[in-house]
Amino acid sequence: MIGGNVATNAAGAKFIGYGATRNHVQNMTVVLPGGEIVELGKTADKDATGPNLMELFIGSEGIFGFIIDVTFKTYPIPKFSESVILHTNNLFEVYELLKEPSKMITAIEFLDFNSQHLLDGNAKSKYEILIELNSDSKRD
């Protein structure tokens, strides 16, 4: 499954805080169509020495081969984490809240009325937004 995430450059709810999968891949092992196993990787965070074959595999949806092993960059676990649910009937309010970048917002999920209704049969508003906030300081 992880190879599939990399092959599609998948991004989920934490995209807003951490970016796309591409930003975190350090190394990978791939099987080429002819059966050859190749190890690919980054030599540095910034590398302008020419084409990086690993970058071709990220988001390629498997057309160049199968990704069978991946090494990701990791991050420290934040000391404090909270989740909040916001209800609103006005999408502009959501835009106003999120238009300013925040290092504390690390995940966001957006549910419209129909999605809320499917989950629990009881939508409280037109829109429900689940936001995860992380920080290393309790003051934030």
mmCIF file of N, CA and C in Angstrom, residues 33-104:
data_model
loop_
_atom_site.group_PDB
_atom_site.id
_atom_site.type_symbol
_atom_site.label_atom_id
_atom_site.label_comp_id
_atom_site.label_asym_id
_atom_site.label_seq_id
_atom_site.Cartn_x
_atom_site.Cartn_y
_atom_site.Cartn_z
ATOM 1 N N PRO A 33 10.089 -3.019 -15.258
ATOM 2 C CA PRO A 33 9.289 -3.968 -16.045
ATOM 3 C C PRO A 33 10.036 -5.236 -16.453
ATOM 4 N N GLY A 34 11.339 -5.170 -16.635
ATOM 5 C CA GLY A 34 12.124 -6.349 -17.009
ATOM 6 C C GLY A 34 12.506 -7.223 -15.828
ATOM 7 N N GLY A 35 12.098 -6.828 -14.608
ATOM 8 C CA GLY A 35 12.383 -7.615 -13.417
ATOM 9 C C GLY A 35 13.600 -7.157 -12.628
ATOM 10 N N GLU A 36 14.338 -6.199 -13.146
ATOM 11 C CA GLU A 36 15.526 -5.694 -12.448
ATOM 12 C C GLU A 36 15.112 -4.882 -11.215
ATOM 13 N N ILE A 37 15.791 -5.122 -10.100
ATOM 14 C CA ILE A 37 15.530 -4.385 -8.860
ATOM 15 C C ILE A 37 16.565 -3.267 -8.750
ATOM 16 N N VAL A 38 16.071 -2.039 -8.548
ATOM 17 C CA VAL A 38 16.933 -0.857 -8.522
ATOM 18 C C VAL A 38 16.654 -0.055 -7.258
ATOM 19 N N GLU A 39 17.724 0.414 -6.613
ATOM 20 C CA GLU A 39 17.588 1.287 -5.445
ATOM 21 C C GLU A 39 17.832 2.724 -5.881
ATOM 22 N N LEU A 40 16.907 3.598 -5.492
ATOM 23 C CA LEU A 40 16.985 5.012 -5.854
ATOM 24 C C LEU A 40 16.930 5.846 -4.587
ATOM 25 N N GLY A 41 17.528 7.030 -4.623
ATOM 26 C CA GLY A 41 17.466 7.869 -3.436
ATOM 27 C C GLY A 41 18.010 9.249 -3.651
ATOM 28 N N LYS A 42 17.772 10.079 -2.636
ATOM 29 C CA LYS A 42 18.278 11.446 -2.632
ATOM 30 C C LYS A 42 19.636 11.452 -1.950
ATOM 31 N N THR A 43 20.530 12.250 -2.477
ATOM 32 C CA THR A 43 21.829 12.405 -1.831
ATOM 33 C C THR A 43 21.828 13.598 -0.884
ATOM 34 N N ALA A 44 20.885 14.524 -1.093
ATOM 35 C CA ALA A 44 20.762 15.705 -0.233
ATOM 36 C C ALA A 44 19.357 16.260 -0.394
ATOM 37 N N ASP A 45 18.935 17.137 0.538
ATOM 38 C CA ASP A 45 17.612 17.750 0.419
ATOM 39 C C ASP A 45 17.505 18.593 -0.850
ATOM 40 N N LYS A 46 18.592 19.255 -1.227
ATOM 41 C CA LYS A 46 18.609 20.027 -2.469
ATOM 42 C C LYS A 46 19.699 19.438 -3.353
ATOM 43 N N ASP A 47 19.295 18.982 -4.529
ATOM 44 C CA ASP A 47 20.240 18.334 -5.428
ATOM 45 C C ASP A 47 19.953 18.816 -6.844
ATOM 46 N N ALA A 48 20.871 19.582 -7.413
ATOM 47 C CA ALA A 48 20.680 20.112 -8.759
ATOM 48 C C ALA A 48 21.693 19.508 -9.732
ATOM 49 N N THR A 49 22.074 18.258 -9.497
ATOM 50 C CA THR A 49 23.105 17.629 -10.326
ATOM 51 C C THR A 49 22.555 16.940 -11.565
ATOM 52 N N GLY A 50 21.271 17.019 -11.784
ATOM 53 C CA GLY A 50 20.695 16.381 -12.959
ATOM 54 C C GLY A 50 19.416 15.655 -12.590
ATOM 55 N N PRO A 51 18.879 14.882 -13.523
ATOM 56 C CA PRO A 51 17.609 14.205 -13.262
ATOM 57 C C PRO A 51 17.714 13.231 -12.087
ATOM 58 N N ASN A 52 16.691 13.210 -11.284
ATOM 59 C CA ASN A 52 16.606 12.283 -10.158
ATOM 60 C C ASN A 52 15.568 11.233 -10.543
ATOM 61 N N LEU A 53 16.008 10.028 -10.837
ATOM 62 C CA LEU A 53 15.082 8.987 -11.288
ATOM 63 C C LEU A 53 14.009 8.686 -10.257
ATOM 64 N N MET A 54 14.338 8.825 -8.980
ATOM 65 C CA MET A 54 13.345 8.569 -7.943
ATOM 66 C C MET A 54 12.140 9.500 -8.112
ATOM 67 N N GLU A 55 12.409 10.749 -8.474
ATOM 68 C CA GLU A 55 11.323 11.714 -8.668
ATOM 69 C C GLU A 55 10.371 11.274 -9.782
ATOM 70 N N LEU A 56 10.884 10.575 -10.778
ATOM 71 C CA LEU A 56 10.021 10.084 -11.860
ATOM 72 C C LEU A 56 9.018 9.049 -11.357
ATOM 73 N N PHE A 57 9.422 8.245 -10.395
ATOM 74 C CA PHE A 57 8.537 7.203 -9.870
ATOM 75 C C PHE A 57 7.441 7.782 -8.981
ATOM 76 N N ILE A 58 7.744 8.875 -8.288
ATOM 77 C CA ILE A 58 6.751 9.482 -7.394
ATOM 78 C C ILE A 58 5.681 10.143 -8.248
ATOM 79 N N GLY A 59 4.455 9.670 -8.134
ATOM 80 C CA GLY A 59 3.346 10.197 -8.916
ATOM 81 C C GLY A 59 3.188 9.570 -10.285
ATOM 82 N N SER A 60 3.996 8.565 -10.610
ATOM 83 C CA SER A 60 3.953 7.957 -11.949
ATOM 84 C C SER A 60 2.830 6.940 -12.109
ATOM 85 N N GLU A 61 2.173 6.588 -11.019
ATOM 86 C CA GLU A 61 1.087 5.606 -11.007
ATOM 87 C C GLU A 61 1.534 4.240 -11.520
ATOM 88 N N GLY A 62 2.808 3.927 -11.321
ATOM 89 C CA GLY A 62 3.302 2.593 -11.623
ATOM 90 C C GLY A 62 3.693 2.332 -13.058
ATOM 91 N N ILE A 63 3.709 3.347 -13.911
ATOM 92 C CA ILE A 63 4.008 3.083 -15.329
ATOM 93 C C ILE A 63 5.472 2.725 -15.575
ATOM 94 N N PHE A 64 6.366 3.087 -14.653
ATOM 95 C CA PHE A 64 7.791 2.776 -14.831
ATOM 96 C C PHE A 64 8.223 1.525 -14.084
ATOM 97 N N GLY A 65 7.381 1.045 -13.168
ATOM 98 C CA GLY A 65 7.717 -0.128 -12.372
ATOM 99 C C GLY A 65 6.995 -0.092 -11.042
ATOM 100 N N PHE A 66 7.242 -1.117 -10.229
ATOM 101 C CA PHE A 66 6.601 -1.224 -8.917
ATOM 102 C C PHE A 66 7.539 -0.737 -7.823
ATOM 103 N N ILE A 67 6.988 0.039 -6.914
ATOM 104 C CA ILE A 67 7.750 0.505 -5.754
ATOM 105 C C ILE A 67 7.555 -0.537 -4.663
ATOM 106 N N ILE A 68 8.660 -1.153 -4.214
ATOM 107 C CA ILE A 68 8.529 -2.238 -3.234
ATOM 108 C C ILE A 68 9.071 -1.879 -1.855
ATOM 109 N N ASP A 69 9.820 -0.783 -1.752
ATOM 110 C CA ASP A 69 10.356 -0.375 -0.450
ATOM 111 C C ASP A 69 10.562 1.134 -0.480
ATOM 112 N N VAL A 70 10.212 1.798 0.627
ATOM 113 C CA VAL A 70 10.330 3.258 0.699
ATOM 114 C C VAL A 70 10.878 3.651 2.064
ATOM 115 N N THR A 71 11.767 4.630 2.074
ATOM 116 C CA THR A 71 12.230 5.246 3.318
ATOM 117 C C THR A 71 11.724 6.681 3.325
ATOM 118 N N PHE A 72 11.018 7.038 4.404
ATOM 119 C CA PHE A 72 10.465 8.383 4.536
ATOM 120 C C PHE A 72 11.248 9.212 5.542
ATOM 121 N N LYS A 73 11.243 10.506 5.332
ATOM 122 C CA LYS A 73 11.729 11.463 6.314
ATOM 123 C C LYS A 73 10.724 11.440 7.470
ATOM 124 N N THR A 74 11.198 11.504 8.701
ATOM 125 C CA THR A 74 10.293 11.517 9.853
ATOM 126 C C THR A 74 10.409 12.842 10.595
ATOM 127 N N TYR A 75 9.429 13.094 11.437
ATOM 128 C CA TYR A 75 9.346 14.348 12.177
ATOM 129 C C TYR A 75 9.088 14.050 13.646
ATOM 130 N N PRO A 76 9.517 14.934 14.536
ATOM 131 C CA PRO A 76 9.223 14.723 15.959
ATOM 132 C C PRO A 76 7.717 14.791 16.205
ATOM 133 N N ILE A 77 7.259 14.020 17.162
ATOM 134 C CA ILE A 77 5.845 14.061 17.539
ATOM 135 C C ILE A 77 5.616 15.328 18.354
ATOM 136 N N PRO A 78 4.623 16.147 17.969
ATOM 137 C CA PRO A 78 4.354 17.368 18.727
ATOM 138 C C PRO A 78 3.964 17.042 20.173
ATOM 139 N N LYS A 79 4.324 17.926 21.082
ATOM 140 C CA LYS A 79 4.023 17.704 22.493
ATOM 141 C C LYS A 79 2.541 17.871 22.798
ATOM 142 N N PHE A 80 1.887 18.759 22.061
ATOM 143 C CA PHE A 80 0.478 19.034 22.321
ATOM 144 C C PHE A 80 -0.317 18.909 21.027
ATOM 145 N N SER A 81 -1.468 18.278 21.124
ATOM 146 C CA SER A 81 -2.328 18.090 19.963
ATOM 147 C C SER A 81 -3.784 18.202 20.393
ATOM 148 N N GLU A 82 -4.543 18.958 19.658
ATOM 149 C CA GLU A 82 -5.974 19.116 19.919
ATOM 150 C C GLU A 82 -6.719 19.047 18.594
ATOM 151 N N SER A 83 -7.940 18.578 18.657
ATOM 152 C CA SER A 83 -8.807 18.576 17.485
ATOM 153 C C SER A 83 -10.051 19.379 17.809
ATOM 154 N N VAL A 84 -10.510 20.133 16.840
ATOM 155 C CA VAL A 84 -11.735 20.911 17.012
ATOM 156 C C VAL A 84 -12.649 20.648 15.828
ATOM 157 N N ILE A 85 -13.936 20.716 16.087
ATOM 158 C CA ILE A 85 -14.931 20.587 15.028
ATOM 159 C C ILE A 85 -15.663 21.910 14.933
ATOM 160 N N LEU A 86 -15.682 22.468 13.740
ATOM 161 C CA LEU A 86 -16.385 23.725 13.496
ATOM 162 C C LEU A 86 -17.605 23.442 12.635
ATOM 163 N N HIS A 87 -18.702 24.068 12.994
ATOM 164 C CA HIS A 87 -19.928 23.964 12.200
ATOM 165 C C HIS A 87 -20.256 25.339 11.643
ATOM 166 N N THR A 88 -20.610 25.388 10.375
ATOM 167 C CA THR A 88 -20.991 26.658 9.762
ATOM 168 C C THR A 88 -21.942 26.397 8.602
ATOM 169 N N ASN A 89 -22.703 27.405 8.269
ATOM 170 C CA ASN A 89 -23.565 27.341 7.093
ATOM 171 C C ASN A 89 -23.025 28.226 5.974
ATOM 172 N N ASN A 90 -21.852 28.826 6.205
ATOM 173 C CA ASN A 90 -21.297 29.788 5.276
ATOM 174 C C ASN A 90 -19.860 29.386 4.913
ATOM 175 N N LEU A 91 -19.640 29.022 3.668
ATOM 176 C CA LEU A 91 -18.303 28.618 3.228
ATOM 177 C C LEU A 91 -17.289 29.755 3.327
ATOM 178 N N PHE A 92 -17.736 30.990 3.192
ATOM 179 C CA PHE A 92 -16.824 32.125 3.287
ATOM 180 C C PHE A 92 -16.175 32.184 4.667
ATOM 181 N N GLU A 93 -16.905 31.790 5.707
ATOM 182 C CA GLU A 93 -16.336 31.759 7.058
ATOM 183 C C GLU A 93 -15.170 30.769 7.133
ATOM 184 N N VAL A 94 -15.309 29.660 6.460
ATOM 185 C CA VAL A 94 -14.233 28.661 6.423
ATOM 186 C C VAL A 94 -13.019 29.254 5.712
ATOM 187 N N TYR A 95 -13.258 29.905 4.599
ATOM 188 C CA TYR A 95 -12.172 30.547 3.853
ATOM 189 C C TYR A 95 -11.452 31.572 4.728
ATOM 190 N N GLU A 96 -12.204 32.412 5.420
ATOM 191 C CA GLU A 96 -11.608 33.440 6.282
ATOM 192 C C GLU A 96 -10.727 32.810 7.362
ATOM 193 N N LEU A 97 -11.171 31.705 7.900
ATOM 194 C CA LEU A 97 -10.416 31.023 8.946
ATOM 195 C C LEU A 97 -9.099 30.458 8.420
ATOM 196 N N LEU A 98 -9.134 29.910 7.224
ATOM 197 C CA LEU A 98 -7.986 29.162 6.708
ATOM 198 C C LEU A 98 -7.091 29.927 5.740
ATOM 199 N N LYS A 99 -7.456 31.147 5.368
ATOM 200 C CA LYS A 99 -6.660 31.852 4.357
ATOM 201 C C LYS A 99 -5.285 32.262 4.873
ATOM 202 N N GLU A 100 -5.145 32.465 6.171
ATOM 203 C CA GLU A 100 -3.847 32.795 6.748
ATOM 204 C C GLU A 100 -3.144 31.498 7.143
ATOM 205 N N PRO A 101 -1.955 31.265 6.628
ATOM 206 C CA PRO A 101 -1.245 30.030 6.984
ATOM 207 C C PRO A 101 -0.959 29.956 8.485
ATOM 208 N N SER A 102 -1.054 28.772 9.013
ATOM 209 C CA SER A 102 -0.764 28.552 10.427
ATOM 210 C C SER A 102 0.084 27.301 10.563
ATOM 211 N N LYS A 103 1.182 27.414 11.289
ATOM 212 C CA LYS A 103 2.017 26.239 11.524
ATOM 213 C C LYS A 103 1.344 25.281 12.493
ATOM 214 N N MET A 104 0.341 25.755 13.211
ATOM 215 C CA MET A 104 -0.333 24.889 14.180
ATOM 216 C C MET A 104 -1.330 23.951 13.517
#
